[in-house]
PDB file of C-alpha atoms and ligand atoms in Angstrom:
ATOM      1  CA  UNK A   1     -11.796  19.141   8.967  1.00 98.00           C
ATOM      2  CA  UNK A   2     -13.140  20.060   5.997  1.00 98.00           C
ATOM      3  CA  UNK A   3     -15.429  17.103   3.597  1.00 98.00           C
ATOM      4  CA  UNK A   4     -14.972  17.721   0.064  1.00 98.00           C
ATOM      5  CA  UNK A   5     -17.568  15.023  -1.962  1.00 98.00           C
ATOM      6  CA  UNK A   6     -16.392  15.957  -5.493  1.00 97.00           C
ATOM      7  CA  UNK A   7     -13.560  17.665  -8.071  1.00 96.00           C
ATOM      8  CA  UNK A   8     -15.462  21.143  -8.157  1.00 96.00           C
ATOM      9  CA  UNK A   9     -15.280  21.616  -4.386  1.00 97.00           C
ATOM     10  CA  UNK A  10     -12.130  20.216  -3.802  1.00 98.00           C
ATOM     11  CA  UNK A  11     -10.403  22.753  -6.291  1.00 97.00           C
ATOM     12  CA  UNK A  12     -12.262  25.607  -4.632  1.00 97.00           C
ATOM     13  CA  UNK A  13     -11.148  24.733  -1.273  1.00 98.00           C
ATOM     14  CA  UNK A  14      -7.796  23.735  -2.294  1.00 97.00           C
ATOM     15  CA  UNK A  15      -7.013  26.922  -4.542  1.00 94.00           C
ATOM     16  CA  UNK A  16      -5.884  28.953  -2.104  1.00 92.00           C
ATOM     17  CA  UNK A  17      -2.624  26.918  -0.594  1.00 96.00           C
ATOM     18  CA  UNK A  18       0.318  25.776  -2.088  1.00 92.00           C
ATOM     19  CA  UNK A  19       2.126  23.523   0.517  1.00 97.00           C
ATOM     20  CA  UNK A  20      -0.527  20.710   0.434  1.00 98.00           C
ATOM     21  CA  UNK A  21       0.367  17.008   1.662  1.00 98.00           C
ATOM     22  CA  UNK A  22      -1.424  14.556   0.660  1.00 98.00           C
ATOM     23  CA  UNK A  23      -2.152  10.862   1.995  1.00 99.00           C
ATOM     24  CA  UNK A  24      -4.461   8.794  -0.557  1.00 98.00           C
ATOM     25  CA  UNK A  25      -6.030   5.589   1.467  1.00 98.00           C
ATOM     26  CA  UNK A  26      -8.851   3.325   0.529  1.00 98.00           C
ATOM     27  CA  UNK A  27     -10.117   3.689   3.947  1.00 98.00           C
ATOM     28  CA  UNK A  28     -10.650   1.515   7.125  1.00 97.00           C
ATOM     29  CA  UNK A  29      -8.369   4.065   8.878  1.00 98.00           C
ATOM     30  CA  UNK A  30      -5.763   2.528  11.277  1.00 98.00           C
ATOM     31  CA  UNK A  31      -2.436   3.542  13.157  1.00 98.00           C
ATOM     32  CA  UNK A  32      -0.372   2.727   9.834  1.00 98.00           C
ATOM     33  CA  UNK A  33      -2.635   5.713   7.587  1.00 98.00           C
ATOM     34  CA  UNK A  34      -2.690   7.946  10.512  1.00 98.00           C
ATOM     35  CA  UNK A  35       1.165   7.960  11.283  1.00 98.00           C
ATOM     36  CA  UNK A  36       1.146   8.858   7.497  1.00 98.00           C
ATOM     37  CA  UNK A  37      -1.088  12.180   8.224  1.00 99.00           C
ATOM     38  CA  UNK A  38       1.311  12.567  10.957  1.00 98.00           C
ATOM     39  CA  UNK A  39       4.200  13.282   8.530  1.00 98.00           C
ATOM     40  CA  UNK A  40       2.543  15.501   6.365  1.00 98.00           C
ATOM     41  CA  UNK A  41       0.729  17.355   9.299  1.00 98.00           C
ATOM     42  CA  UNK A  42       4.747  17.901  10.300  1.00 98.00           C
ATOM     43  CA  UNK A  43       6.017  18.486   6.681  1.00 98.00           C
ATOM     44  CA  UNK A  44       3.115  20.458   5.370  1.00 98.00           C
ATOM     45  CA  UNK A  45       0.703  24.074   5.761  1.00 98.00           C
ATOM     46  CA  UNK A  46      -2.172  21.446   4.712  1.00 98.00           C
ATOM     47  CA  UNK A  47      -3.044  17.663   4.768  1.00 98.00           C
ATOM     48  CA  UNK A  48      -5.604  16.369   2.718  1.00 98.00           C
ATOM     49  CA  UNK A  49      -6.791  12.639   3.021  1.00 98.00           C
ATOM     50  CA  UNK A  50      -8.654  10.919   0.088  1.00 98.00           C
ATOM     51  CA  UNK A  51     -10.646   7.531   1.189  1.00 98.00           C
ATOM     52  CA  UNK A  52     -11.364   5.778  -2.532  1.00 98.00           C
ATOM     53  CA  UNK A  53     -11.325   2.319  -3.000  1.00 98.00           C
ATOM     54  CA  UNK A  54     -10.214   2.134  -6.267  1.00 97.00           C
ATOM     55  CA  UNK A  55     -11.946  -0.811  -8.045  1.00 96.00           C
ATOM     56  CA  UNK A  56      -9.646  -0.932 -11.261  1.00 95.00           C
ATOM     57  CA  UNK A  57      -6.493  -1.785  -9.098  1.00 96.00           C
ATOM     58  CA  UNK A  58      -8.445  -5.138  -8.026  1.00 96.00           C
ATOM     59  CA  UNK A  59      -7.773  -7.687 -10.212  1.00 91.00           C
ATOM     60  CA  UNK A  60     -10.505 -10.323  -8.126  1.00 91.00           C
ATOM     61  CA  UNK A  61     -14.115  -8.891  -8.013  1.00 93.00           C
ATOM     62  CA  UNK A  62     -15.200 -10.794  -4.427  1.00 93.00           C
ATOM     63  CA  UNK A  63     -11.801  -9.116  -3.196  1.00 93.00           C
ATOM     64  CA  UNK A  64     -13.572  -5.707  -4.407  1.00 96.00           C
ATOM     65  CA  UNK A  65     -16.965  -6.375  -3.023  1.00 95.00           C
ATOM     66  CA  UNK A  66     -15.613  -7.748   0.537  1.00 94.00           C
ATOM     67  CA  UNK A  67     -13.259  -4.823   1.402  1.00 96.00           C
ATOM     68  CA  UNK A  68     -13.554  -3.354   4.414  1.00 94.00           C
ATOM     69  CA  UNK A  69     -15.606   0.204   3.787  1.00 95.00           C
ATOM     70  CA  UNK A  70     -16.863   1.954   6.946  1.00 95.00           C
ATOM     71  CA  UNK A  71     -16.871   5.960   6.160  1.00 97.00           C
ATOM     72  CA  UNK A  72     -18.451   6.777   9.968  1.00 98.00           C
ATOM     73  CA  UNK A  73     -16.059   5.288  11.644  1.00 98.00           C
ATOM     74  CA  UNK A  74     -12.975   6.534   9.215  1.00 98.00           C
ATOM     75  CA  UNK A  75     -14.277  10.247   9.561  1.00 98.00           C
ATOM     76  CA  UNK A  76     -14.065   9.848  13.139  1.00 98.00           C
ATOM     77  CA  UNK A  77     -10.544   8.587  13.195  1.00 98.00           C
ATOM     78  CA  UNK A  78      -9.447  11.710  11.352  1.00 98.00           C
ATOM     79  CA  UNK A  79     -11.209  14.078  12.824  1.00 98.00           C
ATOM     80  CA  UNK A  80     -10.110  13.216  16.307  1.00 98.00           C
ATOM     81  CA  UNK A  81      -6.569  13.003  14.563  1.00 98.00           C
ATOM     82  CA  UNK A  82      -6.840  16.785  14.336  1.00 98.00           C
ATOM     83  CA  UNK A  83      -4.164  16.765  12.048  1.00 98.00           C
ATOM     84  CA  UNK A  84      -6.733  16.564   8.807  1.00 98.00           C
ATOM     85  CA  UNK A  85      -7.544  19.588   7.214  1.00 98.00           C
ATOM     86  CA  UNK A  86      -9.384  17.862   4.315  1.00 98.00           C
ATOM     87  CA  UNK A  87     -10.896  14.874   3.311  1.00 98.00           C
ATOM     88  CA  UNK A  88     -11.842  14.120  -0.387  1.00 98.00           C
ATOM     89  CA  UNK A  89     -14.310  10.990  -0.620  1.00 98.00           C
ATOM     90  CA  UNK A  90     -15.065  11.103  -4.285  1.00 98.00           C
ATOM     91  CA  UNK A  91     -17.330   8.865  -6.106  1.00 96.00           C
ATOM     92  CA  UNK A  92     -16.005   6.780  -9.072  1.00 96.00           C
ATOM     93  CA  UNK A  93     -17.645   8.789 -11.948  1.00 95.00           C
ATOM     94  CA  UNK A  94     -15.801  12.285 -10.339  1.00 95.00           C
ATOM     95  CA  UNK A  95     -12.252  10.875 -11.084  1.00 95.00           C
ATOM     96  CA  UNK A  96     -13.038   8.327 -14.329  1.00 92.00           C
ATOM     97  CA  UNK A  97     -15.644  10.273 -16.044  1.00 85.00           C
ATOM     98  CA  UNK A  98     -14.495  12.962 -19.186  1.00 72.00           C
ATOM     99  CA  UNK A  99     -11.105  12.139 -18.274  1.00 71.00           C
ATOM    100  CA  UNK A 100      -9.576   9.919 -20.937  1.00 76.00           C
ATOM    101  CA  UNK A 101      -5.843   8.469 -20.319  1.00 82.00           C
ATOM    102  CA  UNK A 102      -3.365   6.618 -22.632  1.00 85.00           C
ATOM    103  CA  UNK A 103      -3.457   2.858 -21.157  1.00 88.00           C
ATOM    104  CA  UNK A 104      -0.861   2.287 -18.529  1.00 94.00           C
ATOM    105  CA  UNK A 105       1.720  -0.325 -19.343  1.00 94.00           C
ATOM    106  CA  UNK A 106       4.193  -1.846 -16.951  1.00 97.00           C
ATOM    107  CA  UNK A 107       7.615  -2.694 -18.078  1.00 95.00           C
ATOM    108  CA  UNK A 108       8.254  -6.444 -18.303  1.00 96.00           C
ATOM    109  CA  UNK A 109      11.132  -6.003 -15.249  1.00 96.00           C
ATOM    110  CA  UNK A 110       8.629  -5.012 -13.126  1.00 97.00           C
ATOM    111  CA  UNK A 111       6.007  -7.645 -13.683  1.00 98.00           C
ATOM    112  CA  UNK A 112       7.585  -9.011 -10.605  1.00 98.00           C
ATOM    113  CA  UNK A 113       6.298  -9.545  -6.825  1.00 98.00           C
ATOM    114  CA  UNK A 114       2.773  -8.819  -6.494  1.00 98.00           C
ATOM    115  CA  UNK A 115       2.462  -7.914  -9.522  1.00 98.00           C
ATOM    116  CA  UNK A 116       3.163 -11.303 -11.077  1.00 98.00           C
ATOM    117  CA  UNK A 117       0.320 -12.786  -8.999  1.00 97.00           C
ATOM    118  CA  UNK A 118      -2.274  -9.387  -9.661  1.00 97.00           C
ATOM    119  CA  UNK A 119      -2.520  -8.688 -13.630  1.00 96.00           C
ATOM    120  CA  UNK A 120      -4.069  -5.321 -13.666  1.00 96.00           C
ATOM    121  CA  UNK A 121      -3.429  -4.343 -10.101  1.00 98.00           C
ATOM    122  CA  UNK A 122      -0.988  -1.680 -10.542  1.00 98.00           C
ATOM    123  CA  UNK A 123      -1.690  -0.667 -13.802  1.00 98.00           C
ATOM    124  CA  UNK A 124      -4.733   0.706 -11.931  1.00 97.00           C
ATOM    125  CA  UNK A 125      -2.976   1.759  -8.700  1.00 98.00           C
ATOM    126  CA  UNK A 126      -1.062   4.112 -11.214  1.00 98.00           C
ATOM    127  CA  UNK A 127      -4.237   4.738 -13.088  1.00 97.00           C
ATOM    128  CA  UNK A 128      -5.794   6.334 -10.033  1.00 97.00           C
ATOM    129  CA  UNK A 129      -2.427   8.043  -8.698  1.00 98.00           C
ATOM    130  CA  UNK A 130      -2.128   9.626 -11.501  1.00 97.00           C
ATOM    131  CA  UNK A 131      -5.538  11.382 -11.498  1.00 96.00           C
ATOM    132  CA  UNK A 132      -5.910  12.042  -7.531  1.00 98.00           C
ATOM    133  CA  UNK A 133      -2.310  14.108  -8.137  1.00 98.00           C
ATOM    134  CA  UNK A 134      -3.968  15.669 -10.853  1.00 96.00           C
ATOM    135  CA  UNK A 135      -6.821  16.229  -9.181  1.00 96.00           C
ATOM    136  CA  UNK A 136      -5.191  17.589  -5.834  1.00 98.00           C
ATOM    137  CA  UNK A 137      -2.065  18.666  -6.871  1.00 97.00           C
ATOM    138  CA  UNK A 138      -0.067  18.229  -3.790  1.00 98.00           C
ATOM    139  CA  UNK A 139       3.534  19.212  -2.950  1.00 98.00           C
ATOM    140  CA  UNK A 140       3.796  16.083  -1.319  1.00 98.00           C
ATOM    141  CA  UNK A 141       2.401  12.863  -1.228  1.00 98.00           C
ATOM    142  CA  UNK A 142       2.764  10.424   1.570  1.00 99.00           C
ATOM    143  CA  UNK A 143       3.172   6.282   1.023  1.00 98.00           C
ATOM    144  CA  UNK A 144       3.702   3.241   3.464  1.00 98.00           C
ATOM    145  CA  UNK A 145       6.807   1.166   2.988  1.00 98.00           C
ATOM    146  CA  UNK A 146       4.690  -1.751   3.526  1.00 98.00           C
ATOM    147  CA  UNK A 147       3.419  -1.469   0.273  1.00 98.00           C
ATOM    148  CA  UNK A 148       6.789  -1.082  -1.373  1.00 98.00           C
ATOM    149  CA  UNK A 149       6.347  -2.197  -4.721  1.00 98.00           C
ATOM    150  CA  UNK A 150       4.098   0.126  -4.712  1.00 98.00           C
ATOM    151  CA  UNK A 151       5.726   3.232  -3.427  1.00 98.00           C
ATOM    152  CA  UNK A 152       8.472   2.384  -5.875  1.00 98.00           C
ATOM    153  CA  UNK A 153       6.321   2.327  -8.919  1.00 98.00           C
ATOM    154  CA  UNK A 154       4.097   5.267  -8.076  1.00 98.00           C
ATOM    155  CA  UNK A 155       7.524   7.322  -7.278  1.00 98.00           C
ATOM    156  CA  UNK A 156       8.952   6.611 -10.365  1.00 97.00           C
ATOM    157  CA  UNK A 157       5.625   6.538 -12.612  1.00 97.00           C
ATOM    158  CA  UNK A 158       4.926  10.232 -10.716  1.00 98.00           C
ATOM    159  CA  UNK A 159       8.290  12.020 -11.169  1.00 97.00           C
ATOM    160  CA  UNK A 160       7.743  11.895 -14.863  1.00 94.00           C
ATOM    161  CA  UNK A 161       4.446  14.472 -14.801  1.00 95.00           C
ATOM    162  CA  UNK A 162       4.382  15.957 -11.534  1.00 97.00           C
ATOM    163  CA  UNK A 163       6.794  17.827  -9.229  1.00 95.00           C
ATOM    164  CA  UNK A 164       5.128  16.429  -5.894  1.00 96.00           C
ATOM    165  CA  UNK A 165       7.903  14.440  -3.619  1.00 97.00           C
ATOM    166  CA  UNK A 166       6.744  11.172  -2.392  1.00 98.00           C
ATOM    167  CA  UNK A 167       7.567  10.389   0.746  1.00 98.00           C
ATOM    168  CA  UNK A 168       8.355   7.163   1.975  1.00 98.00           C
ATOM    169  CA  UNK A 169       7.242   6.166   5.750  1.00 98.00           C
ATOM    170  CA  UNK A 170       7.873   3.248   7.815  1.00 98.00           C
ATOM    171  CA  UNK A 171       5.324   0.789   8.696  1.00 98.00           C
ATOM    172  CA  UNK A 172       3.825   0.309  11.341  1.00 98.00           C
ATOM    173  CA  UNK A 173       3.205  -2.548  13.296  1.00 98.00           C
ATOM    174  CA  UNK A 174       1.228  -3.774  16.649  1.00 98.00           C
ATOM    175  CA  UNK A 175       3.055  -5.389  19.912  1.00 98.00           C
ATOM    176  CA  UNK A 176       3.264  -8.552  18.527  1.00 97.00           C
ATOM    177  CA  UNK A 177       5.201  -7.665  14.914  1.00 98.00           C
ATOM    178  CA  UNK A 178       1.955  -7.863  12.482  1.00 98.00           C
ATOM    179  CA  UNK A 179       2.067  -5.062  10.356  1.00 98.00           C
ATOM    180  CA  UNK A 180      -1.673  -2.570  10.050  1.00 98.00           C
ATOM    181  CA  UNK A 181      -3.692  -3.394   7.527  1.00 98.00           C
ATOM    182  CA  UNK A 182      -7.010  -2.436   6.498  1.00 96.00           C
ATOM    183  CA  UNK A 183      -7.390  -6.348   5.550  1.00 96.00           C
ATOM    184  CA  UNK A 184      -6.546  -7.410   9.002  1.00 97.00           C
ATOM    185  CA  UNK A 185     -10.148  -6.519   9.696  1.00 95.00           C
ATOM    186  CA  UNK A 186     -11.232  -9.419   7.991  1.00 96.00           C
ATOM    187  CA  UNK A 187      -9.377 -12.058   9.981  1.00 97.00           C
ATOM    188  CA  UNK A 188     -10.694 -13.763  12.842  1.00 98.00           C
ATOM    189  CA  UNK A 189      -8.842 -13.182  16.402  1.00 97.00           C
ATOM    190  CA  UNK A 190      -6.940 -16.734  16.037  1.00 98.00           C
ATOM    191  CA  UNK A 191      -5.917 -15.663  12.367  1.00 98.00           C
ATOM    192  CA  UNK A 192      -5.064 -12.543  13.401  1.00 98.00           C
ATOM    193  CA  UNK A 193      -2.444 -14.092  16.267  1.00 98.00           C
ATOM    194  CA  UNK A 194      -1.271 -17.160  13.626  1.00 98.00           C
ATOM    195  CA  UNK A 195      -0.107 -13.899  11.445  1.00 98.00           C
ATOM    196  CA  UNK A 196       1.638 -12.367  13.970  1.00 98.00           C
ATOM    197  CA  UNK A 197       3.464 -15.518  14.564  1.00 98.00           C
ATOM    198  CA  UNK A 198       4.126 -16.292  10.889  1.00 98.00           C
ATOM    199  CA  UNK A 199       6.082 -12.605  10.888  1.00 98.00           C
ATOM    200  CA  UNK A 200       7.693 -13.303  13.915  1.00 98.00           C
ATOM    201  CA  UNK A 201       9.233 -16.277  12.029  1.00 98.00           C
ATOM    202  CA  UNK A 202      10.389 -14.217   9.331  1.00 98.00           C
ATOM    203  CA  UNK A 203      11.839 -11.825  11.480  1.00 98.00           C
ATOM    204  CA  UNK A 204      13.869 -14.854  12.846  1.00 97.00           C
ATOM    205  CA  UNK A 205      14.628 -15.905   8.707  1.00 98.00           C
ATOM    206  CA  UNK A 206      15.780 -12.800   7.762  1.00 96.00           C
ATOM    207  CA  UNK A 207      18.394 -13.150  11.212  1.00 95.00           C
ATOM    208  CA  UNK A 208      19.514 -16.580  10.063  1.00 94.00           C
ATOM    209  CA  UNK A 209      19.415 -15.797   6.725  1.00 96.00           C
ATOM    210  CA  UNK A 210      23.049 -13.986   6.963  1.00 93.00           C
ATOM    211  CA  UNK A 211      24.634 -17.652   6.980  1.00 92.00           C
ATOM    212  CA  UNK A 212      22.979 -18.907   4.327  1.00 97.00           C
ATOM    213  CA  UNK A 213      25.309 -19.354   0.898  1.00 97.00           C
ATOM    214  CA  UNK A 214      22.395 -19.154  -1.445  1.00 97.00           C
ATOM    215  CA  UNK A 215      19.717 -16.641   0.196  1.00 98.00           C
ATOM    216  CA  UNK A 216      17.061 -16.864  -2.518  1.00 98.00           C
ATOM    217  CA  UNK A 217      17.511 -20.851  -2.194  1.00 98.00           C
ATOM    218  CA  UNK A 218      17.492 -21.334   1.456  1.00 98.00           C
ATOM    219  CA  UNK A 219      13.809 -19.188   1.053  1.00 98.00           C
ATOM    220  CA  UNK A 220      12.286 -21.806  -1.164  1.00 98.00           C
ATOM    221  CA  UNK A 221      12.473 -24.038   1.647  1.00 98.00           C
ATOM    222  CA  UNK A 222      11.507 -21.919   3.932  1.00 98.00           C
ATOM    223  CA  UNK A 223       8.316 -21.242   2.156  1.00 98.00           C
ATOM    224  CA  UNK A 224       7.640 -25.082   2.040  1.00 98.00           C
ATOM    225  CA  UNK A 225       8.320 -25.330   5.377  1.00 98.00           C
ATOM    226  CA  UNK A 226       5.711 -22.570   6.181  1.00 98.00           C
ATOM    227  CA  UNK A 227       2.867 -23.935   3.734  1.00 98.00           C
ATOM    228  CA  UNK A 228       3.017 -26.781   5.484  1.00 97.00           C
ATOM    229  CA  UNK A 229       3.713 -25.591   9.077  1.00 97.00           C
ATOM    230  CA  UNK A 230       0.967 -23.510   8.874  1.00 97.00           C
ATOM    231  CA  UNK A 231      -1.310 -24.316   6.408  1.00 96.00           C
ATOM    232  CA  UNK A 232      -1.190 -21.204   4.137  1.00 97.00           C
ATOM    233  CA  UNK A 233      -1.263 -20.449   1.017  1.00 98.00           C
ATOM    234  CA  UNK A 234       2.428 -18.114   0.605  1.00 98.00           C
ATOM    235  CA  UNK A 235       2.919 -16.366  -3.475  1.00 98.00           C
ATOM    236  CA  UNK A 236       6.354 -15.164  -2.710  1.00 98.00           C
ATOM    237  CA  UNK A 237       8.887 -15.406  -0.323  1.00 98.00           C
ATOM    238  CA  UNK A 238      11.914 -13.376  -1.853  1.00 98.00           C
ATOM    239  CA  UNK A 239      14.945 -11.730  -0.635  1.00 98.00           C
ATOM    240  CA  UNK A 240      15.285  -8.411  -3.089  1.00 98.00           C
ATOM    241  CA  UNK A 241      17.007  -5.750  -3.422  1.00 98.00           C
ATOM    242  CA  UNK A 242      15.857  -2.284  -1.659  1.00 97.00           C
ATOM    243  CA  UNK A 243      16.867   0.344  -4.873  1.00 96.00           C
ATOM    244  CA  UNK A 244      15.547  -2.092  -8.023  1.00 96.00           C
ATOM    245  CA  UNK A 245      13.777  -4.523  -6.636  1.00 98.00           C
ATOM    246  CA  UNK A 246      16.033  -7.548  -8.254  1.00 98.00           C
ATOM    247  CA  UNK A 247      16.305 -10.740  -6.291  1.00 98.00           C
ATOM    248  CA  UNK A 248      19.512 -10.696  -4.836  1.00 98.00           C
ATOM    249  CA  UNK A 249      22.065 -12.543  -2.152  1.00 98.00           C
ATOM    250  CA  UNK A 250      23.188  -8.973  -0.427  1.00 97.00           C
ATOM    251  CA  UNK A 251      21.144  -8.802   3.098  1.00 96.00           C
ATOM    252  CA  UNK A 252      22.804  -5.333   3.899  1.00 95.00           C
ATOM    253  CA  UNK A 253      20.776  -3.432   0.616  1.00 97.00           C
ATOM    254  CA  UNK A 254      17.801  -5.774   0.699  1.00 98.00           C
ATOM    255  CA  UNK A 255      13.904  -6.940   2.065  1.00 98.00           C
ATOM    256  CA  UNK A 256      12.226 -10.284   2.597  1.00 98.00           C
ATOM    257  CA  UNK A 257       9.153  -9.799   0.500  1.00 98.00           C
ATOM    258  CA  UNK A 258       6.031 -11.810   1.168  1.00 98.00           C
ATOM    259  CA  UNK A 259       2.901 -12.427   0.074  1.00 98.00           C
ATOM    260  CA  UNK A 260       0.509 -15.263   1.780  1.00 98.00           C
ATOM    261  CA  UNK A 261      -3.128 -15.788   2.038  1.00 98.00           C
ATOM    262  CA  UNK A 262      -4.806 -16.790   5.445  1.00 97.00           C
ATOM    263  CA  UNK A 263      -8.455 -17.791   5.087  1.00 94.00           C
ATOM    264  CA  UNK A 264      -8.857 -16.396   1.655  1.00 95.00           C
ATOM    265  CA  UNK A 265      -7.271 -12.729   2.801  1.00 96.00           C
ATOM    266  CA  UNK A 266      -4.358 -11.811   0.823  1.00 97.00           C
ATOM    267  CA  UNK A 267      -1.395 -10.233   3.509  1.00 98.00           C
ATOM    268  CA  UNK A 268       1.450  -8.370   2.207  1.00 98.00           C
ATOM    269  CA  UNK A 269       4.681  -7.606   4.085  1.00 98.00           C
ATOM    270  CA  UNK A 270       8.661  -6.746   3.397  1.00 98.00           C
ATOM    271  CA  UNK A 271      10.984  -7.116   6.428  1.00 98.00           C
TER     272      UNK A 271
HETATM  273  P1  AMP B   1      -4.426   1.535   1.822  1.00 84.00           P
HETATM  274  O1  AMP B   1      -5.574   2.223   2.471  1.00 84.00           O
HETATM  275  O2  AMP B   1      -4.231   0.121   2.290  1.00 84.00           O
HETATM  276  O3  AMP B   1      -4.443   1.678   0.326  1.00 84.00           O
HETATM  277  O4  AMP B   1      -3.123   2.294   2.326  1.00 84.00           O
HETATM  278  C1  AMP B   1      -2.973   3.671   2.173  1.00 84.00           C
HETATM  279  C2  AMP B   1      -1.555   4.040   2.488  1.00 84.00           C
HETATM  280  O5  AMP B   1      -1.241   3.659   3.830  1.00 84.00           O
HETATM  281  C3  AMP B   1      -0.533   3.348   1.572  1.00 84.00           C
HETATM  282  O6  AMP B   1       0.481   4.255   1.223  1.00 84.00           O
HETATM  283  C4  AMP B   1      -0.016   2.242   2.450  1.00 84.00           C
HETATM  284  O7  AMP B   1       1.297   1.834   2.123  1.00 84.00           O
HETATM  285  C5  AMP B   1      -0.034   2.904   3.824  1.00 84.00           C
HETATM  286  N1  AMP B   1      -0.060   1.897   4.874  1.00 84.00           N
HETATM  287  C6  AMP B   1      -0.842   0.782   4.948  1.00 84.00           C
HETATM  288  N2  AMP B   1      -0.548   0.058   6.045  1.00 84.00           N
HETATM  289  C7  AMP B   1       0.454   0.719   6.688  1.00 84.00           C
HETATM  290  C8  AMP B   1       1.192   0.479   7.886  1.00 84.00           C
HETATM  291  N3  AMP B   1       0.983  -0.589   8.645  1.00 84.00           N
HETATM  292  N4  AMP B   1       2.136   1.381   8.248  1.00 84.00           N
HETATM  293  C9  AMP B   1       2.380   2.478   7.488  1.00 84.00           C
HETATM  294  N5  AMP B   1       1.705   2.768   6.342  1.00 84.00           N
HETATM  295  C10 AMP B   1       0.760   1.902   5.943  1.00 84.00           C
END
């Protein structure tokens, strides 16, 4: 596994292959990034991993400053992977600097979800995107489902300039239903259990929810239910639609999407 610090290196080392997959994390490496690596390790001659926590996708500045960062312990978990050929850890100047972008807009349909609640947050997520698959030029490039927004806007914003695929993949979740997340680091062990339990609700909504006349209506009071039940703070609870991301009544074609904070940590999940 080979550590590439900056642009100049990583195009040298790169130059030579043409079937490169690429997984872009912001580090804290769990089970959920390395079942990504897995993918590409099957679909591709070369994986490359970039750990870059991007601070123009974070639209709250203590959320910035308190994310979990711990490079040792990251380098470790890929390197005992032994599926990583590369890992680019670039500093902020090496992907912002001399590099001037028109600004990224998002339509007004897609000011939805997460980012209703985080103005700026994906304008910067494609920001970055853009410039790592610049940067790295991968054939593919290899996103969680958790994040789905997300991997729906990056697919889309992506297919207009590049030709790498991006692959969906499933997330992944402990014994008890919570799904990885770097943030889960910052939750204390009886947060960490009450989150487990507040998905294993949902997993029980989204089995009930079949009956229900008015889906989208039967979640508003399921969200009250929960703010009080449990004492949290929830942004959205929303049945949507898998392909465009509308709300919508149809269970077969759509997600639960959720968004919550527990103790000041911000949780994301789609069921
Ligand atoms: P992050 O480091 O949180 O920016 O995540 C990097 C990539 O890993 C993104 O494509 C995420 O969607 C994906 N990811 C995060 N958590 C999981 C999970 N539990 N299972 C699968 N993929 C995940």
């Amino acid at each position: 596994m080979k550590i590439l610090l900056n642009k100049t290196s990583l195009t040298e080392s790169l130059r030579h292959f043409n079937d490169i997959g690429f997984v872009p994390t912001m580090g804290s490496i769990h089970k959920g990034h390395l079942s990504l690596i897995s993918k590409s390790s099957q679909m591709c001659n070369k994986t490359i991993v970039s750990i870059f926590v991007n601070p123009k996708q974070f639209n709250n500045k203590k959320d910035f400053k308190t994310y979990p960062k711990n490079i040792k312990k990251d380098l470790k978990a890929l390197n005992q992977s032994k599926m990583v050929d590369f890992v680019y850890i670039p500093k902020f100047k090496d992907i912002f600097k001399n590099y001037k972008k028109p600004k990224i807009k998002l339509n007004e349909k897609d000011k939805i979800l997460c980012a209703k609640y985080r103005k700026g947050h994906f304008e910067g997520v494609l920001d970055v995107m853009d410039r790592l698959t610049d940067i790295v030029r991968p054939a593919k490039i290899f996103m969680g489902s958790k994040d789905f927004q997300q991997l729906i806007l990056v697919k889309k914003y992506l297919k207009k300039k590049y030709d790498a695929n991006v692959v969906g993949c499933k997330t992944i979740r402990t014994k008890n239903k919570l799904a990885l997340s770097s943030r889960n680091y910052l939750l204390s062990k009886g947060n960490l259990i009450l989150a487990s339990k507040i998905i294993r609700k949902l997993i029980n909504v989204k089995k009930n929810i079949k009956n229900k006349k008015n889906k989208n209506k039967y979640l508003l009071t399921v969200k009250d239910n929960f703010q009080k039940q449990f004492k949290i703070k929830i942004e959205y609870l929303e049945l949507r639609d898998i392909n465009n991301l509308k709300l919508s009544n149809v269970i077969n074609t759509s997600r639960i999407f959720v968004a919550y904070y527990l103790d000041g940590v911000r949780l994301i999940d789609n069921l």
